[in-house]
């Protein structure tokens, strides 16, 4: 049994109003994918391709118009929707918008713990210290408010919140896209370590090919709501020649400045 | 042109936000205390009719004189503060609660619930609020209770509209999505994520609205629809004093001055709070 299966998921947006009927826009069309334990699937695509919507559907935040999402064989939009919450977590792109400015780092990380576990105040504090040190911050940071952190540090807090309840799958929705090169490399390293420690599965949603390659075992290309390419190994992705992949690869800069050419 | 001319020192100091904040808070605080302590502070029984001393000028026994029935004006002003401030707080709090409830439901749930509630609000807002209150009081009949219910029924829609907007902007933030992924209940999301983030605008709008509530009650009482005599209330006192506008204008001036000062204080306080919290005042 796969950890997570998406079967023929389709989704449309569009407000149906009483008087004016707005045209609906198809965002996802018959998307199917499978994630196994401990595997990272890189989901690549241009902006507007439907990547984030796919993530929201997978997180149980947006019921798809058609298709099923099975987590460990159970439909997450079925009758008992809360069972999977503890096992699927998320890290968003904009870490400043992903944390409540009125809560301290400790309160932010404690939220999933208070929802899913019954820890004594001392055990909770101990767990918070373990978590914040695991993502490379100090216990003194627990008492600080989001405004005291940089984007990279906040992203670490978001990661600590995501791993707090030992999930099986984390959706990384452009999780490193708004970070600078140094922070990006450090966060990717942290994510790789956590993946090995906890045998985590990632759905790595990104438009950044280099970041995807640094973390992913499999690759999928999403184009206008449809899966247009699936590469089960990094090698297959490297050698891929179809137009979607080369378009995305073309968009990235060569590592060495001399190899960069101006494209028309 | 912003040329310092030496004179505008006073204006400059008036626009000092801290000073306004402190000054208005102290004034309103003292007034609330005076209203609470009215039975001990008032020199006379505000309802005691004594025609022998009617329309007297200020004296040591009657610091602000007496009205046409010989009642002590100062005592009536103090007791009037209880009615005006007390019921303004009541109207404000109850319409705020209803508005918060409806606005949060509409903004958070969205969809047809939002459509239904907001179309209803649009319907109420289509009429000038005072006209609508007058109409409702006409249906219910005059009386303080009826006026308060009518004001409540009309005022909450403005709060609902405002809270809906605030909640809708917040709902789009990813920390709400993260909270749902973290297994927080809707109630917990409201309590820990939505409410603390709408508190500053709530405080600002609340202060500004208090002035309106006082104005509304006084206006209704002045029209003879709210507080009925012999009860003391500022609007009602202006109403009673208007027959003596030529001989004893102070009967209208004192309560009028009180209404003006209180409303001005609430508005200034609201403005300086909004500057402090960076909340833009929404047009009604």
mmCIF file of C-alpha atoms in Angstrom, chain A residues 98-244:
data_model
loop_
_atom_site.group_PDB
_atom_site.id
_atom_site.type_symbol
_atom_site.label_atom_id
_atom_site.label_comp_id
_atom_site.label_asym_id
_atom_site.label_seq_id
_atom_site.Cartn_x
_atom_site.Cartn_y
_atom_site.Cartn_z
ATOM 1 C CA UNK A 98 3.015 31.256 7.569
ATOM 2 C CA UNK A 99 3.320 32.218 11.235
ATOM 3 C CA UNK A 100 0.956 34.211 13.406
ATOM 4 C CA UNK A 101 2.780 37.471 14.300
ATOM 5 C CA UNK A 102 1.119 37.502 17.730
ATOM 6 C CA UNK A 103 2.596 34.185 18.892
ATOM 7 C CA UNK A 104 6.112 33.365 20.068
ATOM 8 C CA UNK A 105 8.244 30.770 18.297
ATOM 9 C CA UNK A 106 7.544 28.389 21.169
ATOM 10 C CA UNK A 107 3.786 28.846 20.852
ATOM 11 C CA UNK A 108 4.008 28.395 17.078
ATOM 12 C CA UNK A 109 5.867 25.092 17.349
ATOM 13 C CA UNK A 110 3.678 23.949 20.242
ATOM 14 C CA UNK A 111 0.433 24.296 18.289
ATOM 15 C CA UNK A 112 0.435 20.850 16.593
ATOM 16 C CA UNK A 113 1.772 19.268 19.790
ATOM 17 C CA UNK A 114 -1.105 20.600 21.902
ATOM 18 C CA UNK A 115 -3.562 19.451 19.251
ATOM 19 C CA UNK A 116 -2.335 15.898 18.874
ATOM 20 C CA UNK A 117 -0.562 14.999 22.088
ATOM 21 C CA UNK A 118 -1.203 15.335 25.797
ATOM 22 C CA UNK A 119 2.137 16.387 27.201
ATOM 23 C CA UNK A 120 2.762 17.810 30.647
ATOM 24 C CA UNK A 121 4.080 21.405 30.588
ATOM 25 C CA UNK A 122 7.597 20.174 31.426
ATOM 26 C CA UNK A 123 7.558 17.469 28.745
ATOM 27 C CA UNK A 124 6.213 19.991 26.238
ATOM 28 C CA UNK A 125 8.999 22.429 27.023
ATOM 29 C CA UNK A 126 11.594 19.682 26.725
ATOM 30 C CA UNK A 127 10.130 18.637 23.372
ATOM 31 C CA UNK A 128 10.157 22.264 22.143
ATOM 32 C CA UNK A 129 13.821 22.636 23.084
ATOM 33 C CA UNK A 130 14.684 19.406 21.254
ATOM 34 C CA UNK A 131 12.800 20.568 18.168
ATOM 35 C CA UNK A 132 14.243 24.077 17.984
ATOM 36 C CA UNK A 133 17.782 22.770 18.447
ATOM 37 C CA UNK A 134 17.151 20.163 15.783
ATOM 38 C CA UNK A 135 16.483 22.891 13.215
ATOM 39 C CA UNK A 136 19.583 24.829 14.224
ATOM 40 C CA UNK A 137 18.191 27.511 16.558
ATOM 41 C CA UNK A 138 18.651 27.932 20.302
ATOM 42 C CA UNK A 139 16.266 27.514 23.225
ATOM 43 C CA UNK A 140 16.410 31.271 23.840
ATOM 44 C CA UNK A 141 14.680 31.721 20.471
ATOM 45 C CA UNK A 142 11.528 30.022 21.771
ATOM 46 C CA UNK A 143 10.456 33.168 23.605
ATOM 47 C CA UNK A 144 10.946 35.479 20.620
ATOM 48 C CA UNK A 145 8.252 36.784 18.305
ATOM 49 C CA UNK A 146 8.372 36.297 14.504
ATOM 50 C CA UNK A 147 9.426 39.918 13.939
ATOM 51 C CA UNK A 148 12.754 39.121 15.650
ATOM 52 C CA UNK A 149 13.725 36.476 13.075
ATOM 53 C CA UNK A 150 15.029 36.549 9.523
ATOM 54 C CA UNK A 151 13.224 34.743 6.705
ATOM 55 C CA UNK A 152 15.605 31.792 6.887
ATOM 56 C CA UNK A 153 15.285 31.480 10.662
ATOM 57 C CA UNK A 154 11.499 31.642 10.431
ATOM 58 C CA UNK A 155 11.560 28.936 7.798
ATOM 59 C CA UNK A 156 13.454 26.780 10.312
ATOM 60 C CA UNK A 157 10.699 27.441 12.855
ATOM 61 C CA UNK A 158 8.120 26.391 10.262
ATOM 62 C CA UNK A 159 10.095 23.199 9.684
ATOM 63 C CA UNK A 160 10.245 22.551 13.434
ATOM 64 C CA UNK A 161 6.458 22.978 13.559
ATOM 65 C CA UNK A 162 6.053 20.575 10.643
ATOM 66 C CA UNK A 163 8.155 17.799 12.200
ATOM 67 C CA UNK A 164 6.757 18.299 15.729
ATOM 68 C CA UNK A 165 4.248 15.455 15.528
ATOM 69 C CA UNK A 166 6.479 12.996 13.622
ATOM 70 C CA UNK A 167 4.571 13.162 10.338
ATOM 71 C CA UNK A 168 5.053 10.717 7.493
ATOM 72 C CA UNK A 169 4.725 13.246 4.688
ATOM 73 C CA UNK A 170 5.621 16.913 4.437
ATOM 74 C CA UNK A 171 4.440 19.100 1.588
ATOM 75 C CA UNK A 172 7.147 21.634 0.794
ATOM 76 C CA UNK A 173 5.268 24.339 -1.099
ATOM 77 C CA UNK A 174 8.102 26.392 -2.623
ATOM 78 C CA UNK A 175 9.749 26.075 0.781
ATOM 79 C CA UNK A 176 13.164 27.387 -0.308
ATOM 80 C CA UNK A 177 12.121 29.668 -3.163
ATOM 81 C CA UNK A 178 12.203 32.968 -1.308
ATOM 82 C CA UNK A 179 15.531 32.325 0.405
ATOM 83 C CA UNK A 180 18.966 33.504 -0.685
ATOM 84 C CA UNK A 181 21.521 31.024 -2.001
ATOM 85 C CA UNK A 182 23.247 30.406 1.323
ATOM 86 C CA UNK A 183 20.043 29.919 3.293
ATOM 87 C CA UNK A 184 18.616 27.786 0.526
ATOM 88 C CA UNK A 185 21.584 25.413 0.662
ATOM 89 C CA UNK A 186 21.394 25.214 4.461
ATOM 90 C CA UNK A 187 17.641 24.566 4.539
ATOM 91 C CA UNK A 188 17.974 21.912 1.836
ATOM 92 C CA UNK A 189 20.687 20.236 3.884
ATOM 93 C CA UNK A 190 18.465 20.337 6.978
ATOM 94 C CA UNK A 191 15.554 18.856 5.021
ATOM 95 C CA UNK A 192 17.762 16.071 3.696
ATOM 96 C CA UNK A 193 18.957 15.211 7.210
ATOM 97 C CA UNK A 194 15.433 15.194 8.603
ATOM 98 C CA UNK A 195 14.286 12.987 5.755
ATOM 99 C CA UNK A 196 16.894 10.407 6.657
ATOM 100 C CA UNK A 197 16.329 10.642 10.418
ATOM 101 C CA UNK A 198 12.558 10.271 10.293
ATOM 102 C CA UNK A 199 12.148 8.360 7.008
ATOM 103 C CA UNK A 200 10.010 11.253 5.790
ATOM 104 C CA UNK A 201 8.329 11.517 2.417
ATOM 105 C CA UNK A 202 8.355 14.936 0.757
ATOM 106 C CA UNK A 203 6.267 16.410 -1.964
ATOM 107 C CA UNK A 204 8.647 19.133 -3.079
ATOM 108 C CA UNK A 205 6.672 21.693 -5.043
ATOM 109 C CA UNK A 206 9.019 24.128 -6.774
ATOM 110 C CA UNK A 207 9.992 25.892 -9.974
ATOM 111 C CA UNK A 208 13.660 25.730 -8.988
ATOM 112 C CA UNK A 209 15.271 22.809 -10.809
ATOM 113 C CA UNK A 210 18.525 22.919 -8.842
ATOM 114 C CA UNK A 211 16.706 22.836 -5.512
ATOM 115 C CA UNK A 212 14.530 19.972 -6.746
ATOM 116 C CA UNK A 213 17.556 18.027 -7.877
ATOM 117 C CA UNK A 214 19.234 18.512 -4.516
ATOM 118 C CA UNK A 215 16.462 16.695 -2.691
ATOM 119 C CA UNK A 216 14.254 14.634 -4.995
ATOM 120 C CA UNK A 217 14.295 10.952 -5.928
ATOM 121 C CA UNK A 218 11.552 11.263 -8.530
ATOM 122 C CA UNK A 219 10.362 14.117 -10.700
ATOM 123 C CA UNK A 220 7.052 15.166 -12.191
ATOM 124 C CA UNK A 221 6.311 18.064 -14.477
ATOM 125 C CA UNK A 222 2.989 19.864 -14.166
ATOM 126 C CA UNK A 223 1.911 21.991 -17.087
ATOM 127 C CA UNK A 224 -1.454 23.738 -17.224
ATOM 128 C CA UNK A 225 -2.957 21.370 -14.682
ATOM 129 C CA UNK A 226 -1.748 18.168 -16.303
ATOM 130 C CA UNK A 227 1.160 15.850 -15.589
ATOM 131 C CA UNK A 228 3.270 16.019 -18.729
ATOM 132 C CA UNK A 229 6.295 14.095 -17.579
ATOM 133 C CA UNK A 230 7.238 11.563 -14.911
ATOM 134 C CA UNK A 231 10.867 10.607 -14.256
ATOM 135 C CA UNK A 232 11.284 7.807 -11.690
ATOM 136 C CA UNK A 233 15.042 8.396 -11.186
ATOM 137 C CA UNK A 234 17.312 11.474 -11.082
ATOM 138 C CA UNK A 235 19.234 10.057 -14.051
ATOM 139 C CA UNK A 236 16.101 9.840 -16.164
ATOM 140 C CA UNK A 237 15.384 13.502 -15.312
ATOM 141 C CA UNK A 238 18.942 14.539 -16.218
ATOM 142 C CA UNK A 239 18.707 12.901 -19.603
ATOM 143 C CA UNK A 240 15.170 14.007 -20.350
ATOM 144 C CA UNK A 241 14.839 15.863 -23.611
ATOM 145 C CA UNK A 242 11.145 16.622 -23.934
ATOM 146 C CA UNK A 243 10.268 20.278 -24.462
ATOM 147 C CA UNK A 244 8.756 20.902 -21.009
#
